[in-house]
Coordinates of C-alpha atoms in Angstrom, one line a residue:
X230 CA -105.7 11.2 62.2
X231 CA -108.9 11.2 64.1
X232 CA -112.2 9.8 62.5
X233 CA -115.9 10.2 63.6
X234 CA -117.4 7.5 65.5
X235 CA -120.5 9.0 67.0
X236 CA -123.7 6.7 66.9
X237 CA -127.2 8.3 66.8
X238 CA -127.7 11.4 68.6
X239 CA -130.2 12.2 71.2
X240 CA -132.0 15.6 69.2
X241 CA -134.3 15.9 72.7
X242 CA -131.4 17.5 74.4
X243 CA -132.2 20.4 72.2
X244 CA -135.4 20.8 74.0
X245 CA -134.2 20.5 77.0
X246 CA -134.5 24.3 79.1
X247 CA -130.9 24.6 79.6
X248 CA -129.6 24.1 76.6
X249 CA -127.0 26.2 75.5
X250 CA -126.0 25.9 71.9
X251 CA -122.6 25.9 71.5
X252 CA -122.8 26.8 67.1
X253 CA -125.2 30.3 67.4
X254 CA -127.3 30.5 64.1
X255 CA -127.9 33.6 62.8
X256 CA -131.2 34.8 60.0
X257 CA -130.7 36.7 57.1
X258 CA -131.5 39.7 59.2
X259 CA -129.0 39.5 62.1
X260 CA -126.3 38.4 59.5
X261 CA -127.0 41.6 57.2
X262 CA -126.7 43.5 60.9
X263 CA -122.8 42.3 61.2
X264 CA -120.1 44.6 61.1
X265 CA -118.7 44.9 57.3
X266 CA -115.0 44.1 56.6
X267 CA -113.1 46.6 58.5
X268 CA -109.8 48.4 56.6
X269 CA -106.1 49.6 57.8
X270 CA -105.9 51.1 54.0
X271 CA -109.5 50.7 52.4
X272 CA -109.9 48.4 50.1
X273 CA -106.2 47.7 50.0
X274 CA -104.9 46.3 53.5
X275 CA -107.3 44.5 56.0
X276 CA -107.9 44.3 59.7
X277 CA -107.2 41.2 61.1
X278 CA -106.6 39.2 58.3
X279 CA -103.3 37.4 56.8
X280 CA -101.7 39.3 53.7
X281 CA -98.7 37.3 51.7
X282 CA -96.8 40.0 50.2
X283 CA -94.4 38.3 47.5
X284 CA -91.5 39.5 45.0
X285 CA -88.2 38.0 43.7
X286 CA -85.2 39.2 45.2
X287 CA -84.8 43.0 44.9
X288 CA -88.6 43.7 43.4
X289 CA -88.4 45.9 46.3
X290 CA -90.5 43.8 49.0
X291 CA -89.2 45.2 52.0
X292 CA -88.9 49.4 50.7
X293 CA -93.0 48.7 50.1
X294 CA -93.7 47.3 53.6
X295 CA -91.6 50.1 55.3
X296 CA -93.6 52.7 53.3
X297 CA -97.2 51.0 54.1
X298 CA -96.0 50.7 57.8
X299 CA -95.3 54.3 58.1
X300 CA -98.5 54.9 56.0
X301 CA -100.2 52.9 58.8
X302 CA -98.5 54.3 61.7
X303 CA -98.8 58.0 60.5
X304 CA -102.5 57.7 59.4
X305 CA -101.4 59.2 55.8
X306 CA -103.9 58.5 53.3
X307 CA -102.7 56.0 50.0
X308 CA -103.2 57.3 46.8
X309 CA -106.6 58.6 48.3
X310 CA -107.6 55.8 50.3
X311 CA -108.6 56.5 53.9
X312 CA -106.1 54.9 56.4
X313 CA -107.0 54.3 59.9
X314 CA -104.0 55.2 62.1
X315 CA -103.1 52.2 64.2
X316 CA -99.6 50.2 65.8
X317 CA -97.2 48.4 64.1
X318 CA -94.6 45.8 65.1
X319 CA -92.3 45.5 62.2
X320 CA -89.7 42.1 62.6
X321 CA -86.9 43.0 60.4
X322 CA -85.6 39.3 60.4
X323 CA -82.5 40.0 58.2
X324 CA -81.1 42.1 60.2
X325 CA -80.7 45.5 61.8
X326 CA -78.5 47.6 59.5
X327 CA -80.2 47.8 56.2
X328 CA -84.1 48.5 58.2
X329 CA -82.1 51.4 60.2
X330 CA -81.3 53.0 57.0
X331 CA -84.5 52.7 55.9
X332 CA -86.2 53.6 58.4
X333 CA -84.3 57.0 59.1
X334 CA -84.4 57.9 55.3
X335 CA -88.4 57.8 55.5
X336 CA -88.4 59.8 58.7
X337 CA -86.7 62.4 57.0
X338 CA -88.8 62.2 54.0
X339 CA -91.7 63.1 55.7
X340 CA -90.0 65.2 58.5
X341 CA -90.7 63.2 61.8
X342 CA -88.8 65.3 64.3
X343 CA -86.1 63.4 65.7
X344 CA -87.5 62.9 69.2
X345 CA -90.8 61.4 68.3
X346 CA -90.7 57.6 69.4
X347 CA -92.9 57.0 66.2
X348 CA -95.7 54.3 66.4
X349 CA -93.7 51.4 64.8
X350 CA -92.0 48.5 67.1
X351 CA -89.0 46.9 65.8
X352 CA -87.4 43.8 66.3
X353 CA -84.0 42.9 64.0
X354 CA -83.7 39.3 64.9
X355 CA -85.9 36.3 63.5
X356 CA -89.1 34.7 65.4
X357 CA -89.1 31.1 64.9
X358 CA -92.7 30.7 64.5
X359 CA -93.0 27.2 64.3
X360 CA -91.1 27.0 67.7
X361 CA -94.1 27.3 70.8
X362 CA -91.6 29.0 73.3
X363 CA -90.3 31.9 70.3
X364 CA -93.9 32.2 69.7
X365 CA -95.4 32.4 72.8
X366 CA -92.4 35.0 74.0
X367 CA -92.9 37.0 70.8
X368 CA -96.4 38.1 71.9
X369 CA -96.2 38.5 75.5
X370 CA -93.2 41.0 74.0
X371 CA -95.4 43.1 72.4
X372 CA -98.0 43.1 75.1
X373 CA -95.4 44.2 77.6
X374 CA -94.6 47.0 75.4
X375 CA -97.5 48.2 74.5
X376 CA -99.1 47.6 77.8
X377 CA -102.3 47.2 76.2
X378 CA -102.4 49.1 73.7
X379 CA -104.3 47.8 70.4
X380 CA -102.2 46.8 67.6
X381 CA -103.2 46.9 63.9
X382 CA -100.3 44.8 61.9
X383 CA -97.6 42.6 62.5
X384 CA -94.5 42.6 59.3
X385 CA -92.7 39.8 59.5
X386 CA -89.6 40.1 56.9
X387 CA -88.8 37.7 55.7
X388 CA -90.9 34.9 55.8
X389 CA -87.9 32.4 55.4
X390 CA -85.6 33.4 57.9
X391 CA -88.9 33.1 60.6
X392 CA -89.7 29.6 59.2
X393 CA -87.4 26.5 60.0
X394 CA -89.9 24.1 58.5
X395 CA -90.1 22.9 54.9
X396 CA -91.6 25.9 52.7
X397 CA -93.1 22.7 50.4
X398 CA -94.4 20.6 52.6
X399 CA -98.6 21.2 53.0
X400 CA -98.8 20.2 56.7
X401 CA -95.6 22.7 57.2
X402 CA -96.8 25.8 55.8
X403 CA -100.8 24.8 57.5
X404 CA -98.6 24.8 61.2
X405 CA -97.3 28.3 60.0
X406 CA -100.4 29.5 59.0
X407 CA -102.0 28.3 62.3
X408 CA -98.7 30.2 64.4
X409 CA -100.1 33.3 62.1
X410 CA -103.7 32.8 63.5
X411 CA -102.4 32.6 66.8
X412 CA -100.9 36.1 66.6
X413 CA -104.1 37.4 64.8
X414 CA -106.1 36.0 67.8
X415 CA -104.2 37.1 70.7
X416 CA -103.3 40.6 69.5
X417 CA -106.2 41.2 67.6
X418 CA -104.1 42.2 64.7
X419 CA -103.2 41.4 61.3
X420 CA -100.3 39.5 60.0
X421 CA -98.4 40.4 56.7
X422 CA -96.1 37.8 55.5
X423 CA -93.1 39.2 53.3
X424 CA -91.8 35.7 51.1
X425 CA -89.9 35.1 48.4
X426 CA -91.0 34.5 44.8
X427 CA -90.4 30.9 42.9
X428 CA -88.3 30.7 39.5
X429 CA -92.2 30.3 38.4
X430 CA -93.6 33.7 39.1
X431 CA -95.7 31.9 42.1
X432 CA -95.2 32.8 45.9
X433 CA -92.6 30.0 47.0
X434 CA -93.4 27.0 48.8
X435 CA -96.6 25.0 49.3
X436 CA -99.9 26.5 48.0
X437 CA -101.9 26.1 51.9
X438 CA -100.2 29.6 52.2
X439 CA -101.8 31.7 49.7
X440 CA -104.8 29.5 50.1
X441 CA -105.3 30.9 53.6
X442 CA -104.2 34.4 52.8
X443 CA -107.1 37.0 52.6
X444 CA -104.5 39.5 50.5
X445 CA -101.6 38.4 48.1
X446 CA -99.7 41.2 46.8
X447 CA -97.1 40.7 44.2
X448 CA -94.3 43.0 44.0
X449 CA -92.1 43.3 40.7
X450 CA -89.5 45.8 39.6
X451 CA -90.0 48.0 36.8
X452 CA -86.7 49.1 34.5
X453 CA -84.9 49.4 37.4
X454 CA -86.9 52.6 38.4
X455 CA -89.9 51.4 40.4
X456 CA -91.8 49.3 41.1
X457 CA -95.8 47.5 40.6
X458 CA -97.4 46.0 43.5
X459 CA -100.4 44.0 41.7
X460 CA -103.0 42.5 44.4
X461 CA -103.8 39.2 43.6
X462 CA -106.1 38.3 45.7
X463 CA -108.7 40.5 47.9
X464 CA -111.2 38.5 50.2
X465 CA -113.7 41.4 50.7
X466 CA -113.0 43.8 47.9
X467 CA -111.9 44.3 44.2
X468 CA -108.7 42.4 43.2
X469 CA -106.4 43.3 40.0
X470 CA -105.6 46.4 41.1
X471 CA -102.1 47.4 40.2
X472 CA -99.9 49.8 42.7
X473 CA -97.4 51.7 40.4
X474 CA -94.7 53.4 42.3
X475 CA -90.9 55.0 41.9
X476 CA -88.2 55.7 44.6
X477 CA -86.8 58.9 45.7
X478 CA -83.0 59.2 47.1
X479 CA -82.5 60.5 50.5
X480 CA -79.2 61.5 51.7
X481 CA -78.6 60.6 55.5
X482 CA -75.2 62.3 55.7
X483 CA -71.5 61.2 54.1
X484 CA -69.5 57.8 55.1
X485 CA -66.5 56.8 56.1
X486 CA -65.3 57.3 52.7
X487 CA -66.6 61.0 52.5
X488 CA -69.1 59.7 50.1
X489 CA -73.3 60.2 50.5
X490 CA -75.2 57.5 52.0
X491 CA -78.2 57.7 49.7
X492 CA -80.9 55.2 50.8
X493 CA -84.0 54.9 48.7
X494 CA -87.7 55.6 49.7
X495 CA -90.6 54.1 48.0
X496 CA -93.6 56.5 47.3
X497 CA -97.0 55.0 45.6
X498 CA -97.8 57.1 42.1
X499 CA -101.1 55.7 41.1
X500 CA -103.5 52.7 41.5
X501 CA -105.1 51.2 38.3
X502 CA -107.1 48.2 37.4
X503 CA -104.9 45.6 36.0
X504 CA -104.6 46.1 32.5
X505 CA -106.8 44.0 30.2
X506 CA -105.0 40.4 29.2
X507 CA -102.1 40.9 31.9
X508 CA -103.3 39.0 34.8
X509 CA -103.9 35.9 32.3
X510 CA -100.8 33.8 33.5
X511 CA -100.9 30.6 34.9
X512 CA -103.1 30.4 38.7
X513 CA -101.1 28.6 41.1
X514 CA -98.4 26.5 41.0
X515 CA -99.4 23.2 39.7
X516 CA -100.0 25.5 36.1
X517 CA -97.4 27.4 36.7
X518 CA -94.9 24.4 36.7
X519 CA -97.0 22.8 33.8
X520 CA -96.6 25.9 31.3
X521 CA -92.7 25.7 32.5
X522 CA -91.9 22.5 31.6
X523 CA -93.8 23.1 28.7
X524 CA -92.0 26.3 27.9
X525 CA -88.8 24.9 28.2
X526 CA -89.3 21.8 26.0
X527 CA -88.5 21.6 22.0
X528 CA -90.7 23.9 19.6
X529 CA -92.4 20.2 18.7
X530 CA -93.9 20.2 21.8
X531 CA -94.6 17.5 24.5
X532 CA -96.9 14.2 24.2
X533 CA -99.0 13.9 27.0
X534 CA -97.4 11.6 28.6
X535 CA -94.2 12.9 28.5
X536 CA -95.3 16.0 29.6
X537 CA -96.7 14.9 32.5
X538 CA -93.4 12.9 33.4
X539 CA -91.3 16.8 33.2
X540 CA -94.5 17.5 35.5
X541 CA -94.4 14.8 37.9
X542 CA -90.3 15.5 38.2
X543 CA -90.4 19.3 39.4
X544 CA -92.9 18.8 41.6
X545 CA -91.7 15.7 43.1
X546 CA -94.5 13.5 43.6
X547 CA -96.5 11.7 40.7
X548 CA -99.7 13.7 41.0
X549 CA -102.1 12.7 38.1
X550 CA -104.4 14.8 38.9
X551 CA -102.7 17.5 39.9
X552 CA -101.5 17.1 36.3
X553 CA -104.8 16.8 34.3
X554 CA -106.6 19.9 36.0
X555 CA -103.4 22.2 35.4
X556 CA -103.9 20.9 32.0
X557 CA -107.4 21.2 31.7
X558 CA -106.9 25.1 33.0
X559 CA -104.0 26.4 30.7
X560 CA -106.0 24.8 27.4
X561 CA -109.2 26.4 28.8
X562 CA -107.2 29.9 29.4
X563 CA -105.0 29.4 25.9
X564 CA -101.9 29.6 27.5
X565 CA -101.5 26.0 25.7
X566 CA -102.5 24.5 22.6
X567 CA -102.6 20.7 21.6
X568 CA -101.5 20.3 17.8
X569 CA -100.9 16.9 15.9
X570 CA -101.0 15.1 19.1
X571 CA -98.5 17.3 21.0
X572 CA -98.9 20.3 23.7
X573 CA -97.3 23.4 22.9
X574 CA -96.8 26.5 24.7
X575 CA -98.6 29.4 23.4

């Protein structure tokens, strides 16, 4: 850990006629001038930002990034929202089979002629991208390929076969999201991060990850039919808004067995603002483990101490106040309720 140790600074270098500040100040005026946020999908996926797109296993995670990636690629508008055609480099990490099925069954969907090369890069192997040499390879790669050409997105799917590191550990998941900035950086791109979702509803893994991400979306399924992709979090635009979707069938031709290889396609229906009361869950997963523990305990409830002790043993680590503001926060939001002495889940 480094510390500051400087003593009193000269301030008459400032006047000096050569000075060249290395922080440039902007007024009101030449701030207001900028550039706005610039959009892939307006309003929905960002340039050159990091996006965390989370489900449990089988929400559908990877049909929705295919069908935003050819969205992307294709320049085909979203549910009405304006999309700016642009490269993709899509890492299928778990392997080559399942994406080639997907991805065939969405060219046919939207009837790609067979020799078009498309506008999506694929790789079917994992990047480790905590290792310097995967990394650094990775992007010279895609350079090579492209031989200059911009790039809009990077997919990388999933996030845990990319990531040897500990998904709980804070100073883990920071080096990950720094390996993610590098890629931003040097192919002026963003980076969407497809993860897994925690037996509490929260993305898995240390919170320094959807700290850092400019757009969470969280994927669930829906009676087995379809699917919601709810965005959590939007840095430069409205959050709440809920994707609804459903999937369509396409038949690539018969097996082995003479029966149809039916893949499905996901298709976005409608976009709505998160129903009133729905989104009013616990934020994060320090309340997410507290209303858990609190959930799962007898229909007496919990003291406080002895709440805090079911706390302190999921998460590992006796964090008081960790603890006391997830408390604070689920009373404030009456998700909990403190009766004779006890906390109770509501």
């Amino acid at each position: 850990m480094s510390y500051i140790s400087i003593g009193k600074i000269d301030k008459s270098a400032a006047f000096e006629a050569d000075f060249e500040p290395r922080f440039k100040l902007r007024t009101e005026k030449e701030l207001i001038s900028l550039p706005g946020p610039q959009w892939l999908v307006k309003h929905l996926i960002p340039t050159n930002s990091l996006i965390l797109m989370y489900g449990a296993p089988g929400a559908g995670k990877s049909h929705i990034a295919l069908a935003l990636t050819q969205s992307i690629a294709n320049g085909y508008e979203i549910l009405g929202r304006r999309t700016n055609k642009a490269k993709i480099v899509y890492v299928a990490a778990e392997g080559a089979a399942g994406a080639s099925n997907r991805v065939e069954a969405h060219r046919v969907y939207r009837n790609i002629p067979e020799d078009s090369e498309g506008d999506v890069l694929y790789l079917d192997c994992p990047v480790s991208l905590l290792h310097d040499g995967d990394l650094e390879d990775f992007v010279l790669a895609i350079v090579h390929k492209l031989a200059g050409q911009d790039i809009g997105l990077v997919f990388i799917d999933t996030l845990s076969r990319c990531f040897a590191g500990d998904e709980n550990r804070a100073d883990e998941m920071a080096q990950l999201v720094s390996a993610c900035q590098i890629i931003q950086r040097e192919l002026g791109c963003s980076v969407c991060l497809v993860h897994h979702e925690a037996k509490q509803g929260s993305a898995r893994g240390s919170t320094v990850l959807p700290g850092a991400a400019d757009t969470i979306i969280h994927v669930t399924p829906t009676d087995g039919k379809g699917f919601e992709a709810v965005i959590e979090k939007q840095k430069d635009a409205a959050d709440g808004l809920v994707i609804s979707g459903h999937y369509d069938l396409v038949e690539l031709g018969i097996d082995e067995d003479g029966e149809p290889i039916e893949v499905p396609v996901a298709l976005f229906d409608k976009i709505s603002p998160q129903a009133k009361g729905k989104n009013n869950g616990p934020k994060g997963r320090n309340q997410a483990i507290a209303l858990e523990v609190l959930s799962e305990a007898s229909v007496s409830g919990l003291t406080e101490e002895d709440w805090q002790t079911a706390f302190t043993e999921c998460i590992g680590s006796d964090n008081r106040r960790a603890f006391r503001e997830a408390k604070i926060a689920l009373l404030k939001r009456k998700l909990v309720s403190e009766i004779g002495g006890k906390f109770v889940a509501n």
